[in-house]
Coordinates of C-alpha atoms and ligand atoms in Angstrom, one line a residue:
X1 CA 245.4 -145.0 75.8
X2 CA 241.7 -144.7 77.0
X3 CA 239.5 -147.1 76.1
X4 CA 236.4 -146.5 73.9
X5 CA 232.8 -147.3 74.7
X6 CA 231.9 -147.3 70.8
X7 CA 234.0 -148.7 68.2
X8 CA 233.5 -148.9 64.6
X9 CA 235.5 -151.4 62.5
X10 CA 235.7 -150.9 58.8
X11 CA 238.2 -152.2 56.1
X12 CA 239.2 -148.1 55.6
X13 CA 239.8 -145.5 58.1
X14 CA 237.6 -142.6 57.4
X15 CA 240.5 -140.6 56.2
X16 CA 242.8 -140.4 53.3
X17 CA 246.6 -139.3 53.5
X18 CA 247.3 -136.0 51.8
X19 CA 250.4 -135.2 49.9
X20 CA 251.9 -133.2 52.7
X21 CA 251.9 -136.0 55.2
X22 CA 248.5 -134.9 57.1
X23 CA 245.2 -136.5 57.0
X24 CA 241.9 -135.4 55.2
X25 CA 238.4 -136.7 56.1
X26 CA 237.4 -138.9 53.2
X27 CA 234.0 -138.3 51.6
X28 CA 231.5 -140.9 52.3
X29 CA 228.0 -141.8 53.8
X30 CA 229.2 -143.9 56.9
X31 CA 231.3 -141.1 58.1
X32 CA 228.4 -138.9 58.2
X33 CA 226.2 -141.5 59.5
X34 CA 228.4 -142.1 62.5
X35 CA 229.1 -138.6 63.2
X36 CA 226.5 -137.9 65.9
X37 CA 227.4 -141.2 67.7
X38 CA 231.1 -140.7 67.3
X39 CA 230.6 -137.3 68.9
X40 CA 228.3 -138.2 71.6
X41 CA 230.5 -141.1 72.9
X42 CA 234.2 -141.5 73.3
X43 CA 234.3 -143.1 69.9
X44 CA 237.1 -144.9 68.0
X45 CA 237.4 -146.2 64.4
X46 CA 239.6 -149.3 63.5
X47 CA 240.8 -149.6 59.9
X48 CA 243.5 -149.5 57.3
X49 CA 244.9 -146.3 56.5
X50 CA 244.9 -146.8 52.7
X51 CA 248.5 -147.2 51.7
X52 CA 250.8 -150.6 52.0
X53 CA 253.4 -151.0 54.4
X54 CA 252.8 -148.1 56.6
X55 CA 252.9 -148.2 60.5
X56 CA 251.0 -145.3 62.0
X57 CA 250.4 -144.8 65.7
X58 CA 246.7 -144.2 66.9
X59 CA 245.8 -140.5 66.7
X60 CA 242.7 -138.1 67.3
X61 CA 240.9 -136.8 64.2
X62 CA 238.0 -134.5 64.5
X63 CA 237.0 -135.8 67.9
X64 CA 237.4 -139.4 66.9
X65 CA 240.2 -142.0 68.0
X66 CA 241.7 -143.6 64.8
X67 CA 243.3 -146.8 65.2
X68 CA 245.2 -147.8 62.1
X69 CA 245.7 -151.6 61.0
X70 CA 248.6 -151.9 58.9
X71 CA 248.5 -154.0 55.7
X72 CA 251.4 -155.3 53.8
X73 CA 251.5 -155.1 50.0
X74 CA 250.9 -159.0 50.2
X75 CA 247.9 -158.6 52.5
X76 CA 246.3 -156.3 50.2
X77 CA 246.7 -158.5 47.2
X78 CA 245.4 -161.8 49.0
X79 CA 243.0 -160.4 51.6
X80 CA 241.6 -157.3 49.9
X81 CA 242.0 -157.6 46.0
X82 CA 242.0 -161.3 46.6
X83 CA 239.4 -162.8 48.8
X84 CA 237.4 -159.7 49.3
X85 CA 237.1 -158.6 46.0
X86 CA 237.8 -161.6 43.8
X87 CA 236.0 -164.3 45.8
X88 CA 233.3 -162.9 48.1
X89 CA 232.3 -159.8 45.9
X90 CA 231.5 -162.0 42.7
X91 CA 229.9 -164.8 44.8
X92 CA 227.7 -162.5 46.7
X93 CA 226.8 -160.6 43.5
X94 CA 225.1 -163.8 42.1
X95 CA 228.3 -164.8 40.4
X96 CA 228.1 -162.3 37.5
X97 CA 231.9 -162.9 37.3
X98 CA 233.4 -166.0 38.3
X99 CA 234.8 -166.3 42.0
X100 CA 238.2 -167.4 42.6
X101 CA 238.3 -170.0 45.3
X102 CA 241.8 -170.0 46.6
X103 CA 243.2 -171.4 49.9
X104 CA 246.0 -168.7 50.4
X105 CA 243.6 -166.1 49.7
X106 CA 241.3 -167.5 52.5
X107 CA 244.2 -168.0 54.8
X108 CA 245.2 -164.3 54.4
X109 CA 241.4 -163.3 54.9
X110 CA 241.5 -165.3 58.2
X111 CA 244.8 -163.7 59.3
X112 CA 243.9 -160.1 58.6
X113 CA 240.4 -160.3 60.0
X114 CA 242.1 -161.6 63.4
X115 CA 244.2 -158.5 63.2
X116 CA 241.3 -156.2 62.8
X117 CA 239.6 -158.2 65.9
X118 CA 242.5 -157.9 68.0
X119 CA 242.7 -154.1 67.4
X120 CA 239.0 -153.8 68.1
X121 CA 239.4 -156.0 71.2
X122 CA 242.3 -153.7 72.7
X123 CA 240.3 -150.6 71.7
X124 CA 236.9 -151.3 73.5
X125 CA 236.2 -150.4 77.0
X126 CA 234.5 -153.0 79.5
X127 CA 230.9 -153.6 78.3
X128 CA 231.4 -151.2 75.3
X129 CA 229.7 -151.7 71.7
X130 CA 231.5 -152.4 68.6
X131 CA 230.1 -152.2 65.0
X132 CA 231.7 -154.1 62.5
X133 CA 231.2 -152.9 58.8
X134 CA 231.0 -155.0 55.7
X135 CA 232.2 -158.2 53.8
X136 CA 235.8 -157.7 54.2
X137 CA 235.3 -158.5 57.9
X138 CA 232.8 -161.2 58.2
X139 CA 234.8 -163.1 60.6
X140 CA 235.5 -160.3 63.1
X141 CA 232.2 -160.8 65.0
X142 CA 233.1 -164.1 66.3
X143 CA 236.7 -163.4 66.8
X144 CA 235.9 -160.4 68.9
X145 CA 233.3 -162.2 70.9
X146 CA 235.6 -165.0 71.7
X147 CA 238.1 -162.6 73.0
X148 CA 235.7 -160.0 74.6
X149 CA 232.4 -161.7 75.5
X150 CA 231.6 -158.5 77.7
X151 CA 231.1 -156.6 74.3
X152 CA 227.9 -156.1 72.4
X153 CA 228.7 -156.5 68.7
X154 CA 226.9 -155.6 65.4
X155 CA 227.8 -156.0 62.0
X156 CA 226.3 -154.5 59.0
X157 CA 226.6 -156.2 55.4
X158 CA 226.6 -153.4 52.6
X159 CA 226.3 -156.0 49.7
X160 CA 223.7 -158.8 48.9
X161 CA 223.7 -161.9 50.8
X162 CA 223.1 -164.4 48.0
X163 CA 220.5 -167.4 47.8
X164 CA 221.9 -170.7 49.4
X165 CA 222.2 -172.5 45.9
X166 CA 225.1 -169.9 45.3
X167 CA 226.6 -169.3 48.8
X168 CA 227.0 -173.2 49.2
X169 CA 230.0 -173.0 46.4
X170 CA 232.0 -171.3 49.1
X171 CA 234.5 -173.8 50.4
X172 CA 234.5 -171.9 53.8
X173 CA 230.7 -171.4 53.9
X174 CA 230.5 -172.6 57.6
X175 CA 233.5 -170.5 58.8
X176 CA 232.0 -167.3 57.3
X177 CA 228.5 -168.1 58.9
X178 CA 230.2 -168.9 62.2
X179 CA 232.0 -165.4 62.0
X180 CA 228.9 -163.4 61.4
X181 CA 226.9 -165.3 64.0
X182 CA 229.4 -163.8 66.6
X183 CA 227.4 -160.5 66.2
X184 CA 224.1 -159.8 68.2
X185 CA 222.6 -157.9 65.2
X186 CA 223.5 -158.7 61.8
X187 CA 222.3 -155.9 59.6
X188 CA 221.3 -156.4 55.8
X189 CA 220.2 -154.0 53.0
X190 CA 216.9 -156.0 52.0
X191 CA 214.5 -158.4 53.6
X192 CA 215.7 -161.1 50.9
X193 CA 219.2 -160.9 52.0
X194 CA 218.3 -161.4 55.6
X195 CA 216.3 -164.4 54.5
X196 CA 218.9 -165.8 52.4
X197 CA 221.4 -165.5 55.3
X198 CA 218.7 -167.2 57.6
X199 CA 218.1 -170.1 55.3
X200 CA 222.0 -170.6 54.9
X201 CA 222.1 -170.8 58.6
X202 CA 219.3 -173.4 58.8
X203 CA 220.8 -175.4 55.9
X204 CA 224.1 -175.7 57.4
X205 CA 223.7 -175.7 61.2
X206 CA 219.9 -176.5 61.6
X207 CA 219.7 -173.7 64.1
X208 CA 216.1 -172.3 64.8
X209 CA 215.7 -168.9 63.0
X210 CA 212.7 -166.6 64.1
X211 CA 211.7 -163.1 63.4
X212 CA 213.0 -162.6 67.2
X213 CA 216.4 -164.0 66.1
X214 CA 218.7 -166.8 65.4
X215 CA 219.2 -169.2 68.4
X216 CA 223.0 -169.9 68.6
X217 CA 224.3 -172.5 70.8
X218 CA 227.0 -171.7 73.3
X219 CA 229.8 -173.5 74.5
X220 CA 228.3 -173.7 78.0
X221 CA 225.1 -175.3 76.4
X222 CA 223.1 -172.1 76.8
X223 CA 221.9 -170.3 73.7
X224 CA 222.1 -166.8 72.5
X225 CA 220.0 -164.7 70.1
X226 CA 221.5 -163.1 67.1
X227 CA 219.0 -160.9 65.3
X228 CA 219.3 -161.0 61.3
X229 CA 217.3 -158.3 59.9
X230 CA 217.1 -155.6 57.1
X231 CA 218.3 -152.0 57.8
X232 CA 218.4 -150.2 54.3
X233 CA 221.1 -147.7 54.2
X234 CA 220.5 -144.1 53.0
X235 CA 222.4 -140.8 52.3
X236 CA 222.8 -137.6 53.9
X237 CA 219.8 -136.0 52.2
X238 CA 220.2 -132.5 53.5
X239 CA 223.6 -132.3 52.3
X240 CA 222.5 -133.0 48.6
X241 CA 219.5 -130.4 49.2
X242 CA 222.0 -127.9 50.4
X243 CA 224.4 -128.2 47.3
X244 CA 221.5 -128.6 44.8
X245 CA 220.5 -125.2 45.9
X246 CA 223.6 -123.5 45.5
X247 CA 223.7 -121.0 42.7
X248 CA 227.4 -121.9 41.5
X249 CA 226.3 -125.5 41.1
X250 CA 223.1 -124.6 39.3
X251 CA 225.1 -122.5 37.0
X252 CA 227.6 -125.4 36.4
X253 CA 224.7 -127.6 35.4
X254 CA 223.6 -125.2 32.6
X255 CA 227.2 -125.1 31.6
X256 CA 227.6 -128.9 31.6
X257 CA 224.3 -128.8 29.1
X258 CA 225.9 -126.1 26.9
X259 CA 229.2 -128.2 26.9
X260 CA 227.3 -131.0 25.3
X261 CA 225.9 -128.9 22.5
X262 CA 222.6 -128.3 24.5
X263 CA 220.9 -131.8 23.8
X264 CA 217.1 -131.8 24.4
X265 CA 217.7 -134.7 26.7
X266 CA 220.6 -135.5 28.9
X267 CA 220.8 -139.2 30.1
X268 CA 223.3 -139.9 33.0
X269 CA 224.9 -143.0 34.6
X270 CA 227.3 -142.6 37.7
X271 CA 228.9 -145.8 38.9
X272 CA 232.2 -147.3 40.0
X273 CA 233.6 -149.0 37.1
X274 CA 232.2 -152.2 38.3
X275 CA 230.6 -155.5 36.7
X276 CA 227.7 -155.3 38.8
X277 CA 226.7 -152.0 37.6
X278 CA 225.3 -153.2 34.4
X279 CA 227.1 -150.3 32.3
X280 CA 227.7 -152.5 29.3
X281 CA 223.6 -153.4 29.3
X282 CA 222.9 -149.6 29.5
X283 CA 225.3 -148.8 26.7
X284 CA 224.1 -151.8 24.6
X285 CA 220.4 -150.5 25.0
X286 CA 221.3 -146.9 24.2
X287 CA 223.3 -148.0 21.1
X288 CA 220.4 -150.0 19.8
X289 CA 218.2 -147.0 20.0
X290 CA 220.6 -144.9 18.2
X291 CA 221.1 -147.7 15.4
X292 CA 217.2 -147.9 15.0
X293 CA 216.7 -144.3 14.6
X294 CA 214.5 -144.2 17.8
X295 CA 216.9 -141.6 19.4
X296 CA 219.3 -139.2 17.7
X297 CA 222.7 -137.7 18.8
X298 CA 221.2 -134.3 17.8
X299 CA 218.8 -134.6 20.6
X300 CA 220.0 -137.0 23.1
X301 CA 223.6 -137.5 24.9
X302 CA 224.5 -140.1 27.5
X303 CA 227.0 -138.9 30.2
X304 CA 228.8 -141.9 31.8
X305 CA 230.9 -141.3 34.8
X306 CA 232.9 -144.7 35.5
X307 CA 235.1 -143.9 38.4
X308 CA 238.1 -145.9 38.6
X309 CA 237.8 -149.0 40.8
X310 CA 239.9 -152.2 41.8
X311 CA 242.0 -151.7 38.8
X312 CA 244.6 -154.4 39.8
X313 CA 241.9 -157.0 39.7
X314 CA 242.1 -158.7 36.4
X315 CA 238.2 -158.9 35.7
X316 CA 238.1 -155.2 36.4
X317 CA 240.9 -154.5 33.8
X318 CA 239.0 -156.7 31.2
X319 CA 235.9 -155.0 32.2
X320 CA 237.4 -151.4 31.5
X321 CA 238.6 -152.7 28.1
X322 CA 235.1 -153.9 27.1
X323 CA 233.4 -150.7 28.3
X324 CA 235.9 -148.5 26.4
X325 CA 235.7 -150.5 23.3
X326 CA 231.7 -150.2 23.2
X327 CA 231.9 -146.7 23.8
X328 CA 234.6 -145.9 21.1
X329 CA 232.5 -148.0 18.7
X330 CA 229.2 -146.3 19.4
X331 CA 230.7 -142.8 19.3
X332 CA 232.5 -143.9 16.1
X333 CA 229.4 -145.0 14.5
X334 CA 227.0 -142.3 15.7
X335 CA 228.7 -139.0 16.7
X336 CA 228.5 -135.9 14.3
X337 CA 231.2 -133.1 14.5
X338 CA 229.0 -131.0 16.9
X339 CA 227.5 -133.9 19.0
X340 CA 228.6 -137.0 20.9
X341 CA 226.6 -140.0 21.8
X342 CA 228.2 -141.0 24.9
X343 CA 230.5 -138.5 27.0
X344 CA 232.6 -141.2 28.9
X345 CA 234.5 -140.0 32.0
X346 CA 236.7 -142.4 33.6
X347 CA 237.6 -140.1 36.6
X348 CA 236.5 -139.5 40.1
X349 CA 234.9 -136.0 40.6
X350 CA 234.2 -133.8 43.7
X351 CA 230.8 -134.0 45.1
X352 CA 229.7 -130.5 44.0
X353 CA 230.3 -131.6 40.1
X354 CA 228.4 -134.9 41.0
X355 CA 225.3 -132.7 42.1
X356 CA 225.7 -130.4 39.1
X357 CA 225.6 -133.6 36.8
X358 CA 222.4 -134.7 38.7
X359 CA 220.7 -131.2 38.1
X360 CA 221.9 -131.4 34.6
X361 CA 220.5 -134.9 33.9
X362 CA 216.6 -135.4 32.6
X363 CA 217.1 -139.1 33.0
X364 CA 219.4 -141.0 35.6
X365 CA 220.0 -144.7 34.5
X366 CA 220.7 -147.0 37.2
X367 CA 220.8 -150.5 35.6
X368 CA 222.8 -152.7 38.1
X369 CA 222.7 -156.5 37.5
X370 CA 222.9 -156.9 41.4
X371 CA 223.5 -154.1 44.1
X372 CA 223.3 -154.0 47.9
X373 CA 221.5 -150.6 47.9
X374 CA 222.8 -148.1 45.1
X375 CA 223.2 -144.7 46.9
X376 CA 223.4 -142.9 43.5
X377 CA 219.8 -143.6 43.0
X378 CA 219.0 -141.9 46.4
X379 CA 221.6 -138.9 45.6
X380 CA 219.8 -138.2 42.3
X381 CA 216.4 -138.2 43.9
X382 CA 217.5 -136.0 46.8
X383 CA 219.2 -133.5 44.5
X384 CA 216.0 -133.0 42.3
X385 CA 214.5 -130.4 44.6
X386 CA 212.4 -129.2 41.4
X387 CA 210.6 -132.6 41.3
X388 CA 211.7 -132.9 37.8
X389 CA 213.8 -135.8 36.1
X390 CA 213.1 -139.4 35.7
X391 CA 214.9 -142.3 37.7
X392 CA 215.3 -145.7 35.7
X393 CA 216.0 -148.0 38.5
X394 CA 217.0 -151.9 38.1
X395 CA 214.7 -154.2 40.3
X396 CA 218.1 -156.1 41.1
X397 CA 219.3 -152.8 43.2
X398 CA 218.5 -152.7 47.0
X399 CA 217.1 -149.2 46.3
X400 CA 214.3 -150.7 44.4
X401 CA 212.5 -151.9 47.6
X402 CA 212.0 -148.3 48.5
X403 CA 211.8 -146.6 45.2
X404 CA 209.2 -148.3 43.6
X405 CA 207.8 -145.0 41.9
X406 CA 211.0 -145.0 39.6
X407 CA 210.7 -146.7 36.1
X408 CA 211.5 -150.2 36.9
X409 CA 213.8 -152.3 34.7
X410 CA 215.3 -155.7 34.2
X411 CA 218.6 -154.7 32.8
X412 CA 219.0 -158.2 31.1
X413 CA 215.9 -157.4 29.2
X414 CA 217.4 -155.2 26.5
X415 CA 214.2 -154.5 24.7
X416 CA 212.3 -153.7 27.9
X417 CA 215.3 -151.4 29.0
X418 CA 215.2 -149.5 25.6
X419 CA 211.5 -149.0 25.9
X420 CA 212.1 -147.7 29.5
X421 CA 214.7 -145.2 28.3
X422 CA 212.4 -143.7 25.5
X423 CA 209.3 -143.6 28.1
X424 CA 211.6 -141.6 30.5
X425 CA 212.7 -139.3 27.9
X426 CA 208.9 -138.9 26.8
X427 CA 207.6 -138.4 30.4
X428 CA 205.4 -135.5 30.7
X429 CA 206.5 -132.9 33.4
X430 CA 203.3 -133.6 35.5
X431 CA 204.2 -137.3 35.8
X432 CA 207.8 -136.6 36.7
X433 CA 206.5 -134.4 39.4
X434 CA 204.2 -137.0 40.9
X435 CA 206.8 -139.8 40.8
X436 CA 209.8 -137.5 41.9
X437 CA 207.7 -136.1 44.9
X438 CA 207.0 -139.6 46.0
X439 CA 210.4 -141.0 45.6
X440 CA 211.9 -137.8 47.5
X441 CA 209.5 -138.1 50.2
X442 CA 211.1 -141.5 50.9
X443 CA 214.6 -140.5 50.7
X444 CA 214.0 -137.6 53.0
X445 CA 212.0 -139.4 55.5
X446 CA 214.9 -142.0 56.1
X447 CA 218.2 -140.4 55.9
X448 CA 221.6 -142.1 56.8
X449 CA 221.1 -140.9 60.4
X450 CA 217.9 -142.7 60.6
X451 CA 219.6 -145.8 59.4
X452 CA 222.5 -145.6 62.0
X453 CA 220.1 -144.8 64.9
X454 CA 217.8 -147.7 63.8
X455 CA 220.6 -150.2 63.8
X456 CA 222.2 -148.9 67.0
X457 CA 218.7 -149.1 68.7
X458 CA 218.2 -152.6 67.8
X459 CA 221.8 -153.4 68.8
X460 CA 221.4 -151.7 72.4
X461 CA 217.9 -153.8 72.5
X462 CA 219.8 -156.9 72.0
X463 CA 222.0 -156.2 75.0
X464 CA 221.0 -159.0 77.4
X465 CA 218.5 -160.5 75.1
X466 CA 219.9 -164.0 75.6
X467 CA 217.7 -166.8 76.6
Ligands
GDG501 C1 228.5 -150.3 48.3 C2 227.6 -151.4 47.8 C3 225.7 -149.9 48.8 C4 231.1 -142.7 42.8 N1 231.8 -142.1 41.8 C5 232.1 -140.8 42.4 C6 231.6 -140.9 43.7 N2 230.9 -141.9 43.8 C7 230.0 -142.1 45.1 C8 228.5 -142.1 44.7 C9 228.1 -142.8 46.0 C10 229.0 -143.9 46.3 O1 230.5 -143.4 45.7 C11 228.9 -145.2 45.4 O2 227.9 -145.7 46.3 P1 227.0 -146.8 45.7 O3 225.8 -147.3 46.7 O4 226.2 -146.3 44.4 O5 227.9 -148.0 45.2 P2 229.1 -148.9 45.9 O6 230.3 -148.2 45.7 O7 229.1 -150.0 45.3 O8 228.9 -149.1 47.5 C12 226.3 -150.6 47.5 C13 227.0 -149.0 49.5 O9 228.0 -149.8 49.6 C14 226.4 -148.4 50.6 O10 226.0 -149.4 51.5 O11 224.7 -148.9 48.4 O12 225.3 -151.4 47.1 O13 227.8 -151.9 46.5 O14 227.9 -142.1 47.2 O15 228.2 -140.8 44.5 N3 231.6 -139.8 44.5 C15 232.6 -138.5 44.1 N4 233.1 -138.7 42.8 C16 233.0 -139.9 42.0 O16 233.6 -139.7 41.0 N5 232.5 -137.4 44.9

């Protein structure tokens, strides 16, 4: 097997197995972001193929070498559902749900991170570049550096990094920081995340942290610079614009509105069914507006897509019950024979249908309690080539740093959220246009290819930036 000069390491490979034993490219921003680099280099991608207990040999797929890391059912339960999604995920999202601190989960996380690091160490060419993705693999940078000091190593963190007062709960807080500090560049979504990380490093290790980087002492007495900085992720804006311009998708958007009984206003939420997304807060605000008579189901319908997610984690199963109880109650109380209050869809849809929903929606509700970025907000904006529609956006989503012309909300403030929904519904077309133009400018000027280029340029510049 020839070694690769550029290697991506992510929890998942960029493909899904199809029923007849082949592989399909999985939809997703990361794949698009990395396409140009993958094709201009001898690229390889290390990741889990998506099913338990399958051994798959490395194979070539659309010009990229895919290197599967096999996970047993037990690995998935302890490393993925356990430590990644039941410890790190809630802790890093400000403890919205209680994190589980359990030694067997941590031990599985270390074991599985080592396997990913070993696979990357084998795949990478002498002096090559490795880009590690996300919170499931925080220990990989240091493990990889130990095995292959010749490599340039980048890490991007897709979710928030919490304030030290919360981070310090983690029994393995030193080991996780040590793992991340193995990278030359550690990328975050927001400036605040990079700041939280640097503060945790200062508190726990007393290393010097400056804008130029963190001085990490080396075993030989020298120091190495690790750069911790914000690189806000984005979307493949051109792909959304193209879909939004298709006649069949525009026709589908009209059909969606007709199917809802042609309400004057369609509100939309699109989220993985996750407690970080503030779906319950949104439903509560909408339900109260109906109860108070400020809105009526004759005029307004809320479409909520809640795509199935992490269903084997108990907190997610409870959340689903809670949301579905609220939807059932609200619809029971307010539906008429011809009109529904909430059209709830616990399903995943093709991207074409998502764009049709974006075009059908007068108001997009993004009410996350904490979110690394929130790509849905950017996808809605990119799709609105008509410069109409209103984005209601939580200040706790990373996207808020860039999309300040949205209607800002604190989703915990239900009265404020209700007022923002009413204001969005009543916003005159001229104001919608002014705001949407400015939002679109930002998303179009900084798409996902700019994101990966900025990160990889910083990574290339870090090579040899030792002190
Ligand atoms: C993590 C961070 C950060 C959702 N349902 C369907 C569907 N989606 C697509 C959306 C969007 C993506 O999935 C979700 O991305 P988000 O950014 O909104 O949220 P997370 O899944 O939590 O992602 C987040 C992101 O990583 C990237 O760094 O922004 O903060 O939590 O693209 O459109 N797509 C289709 N059908 C669905 O039913 N086709």
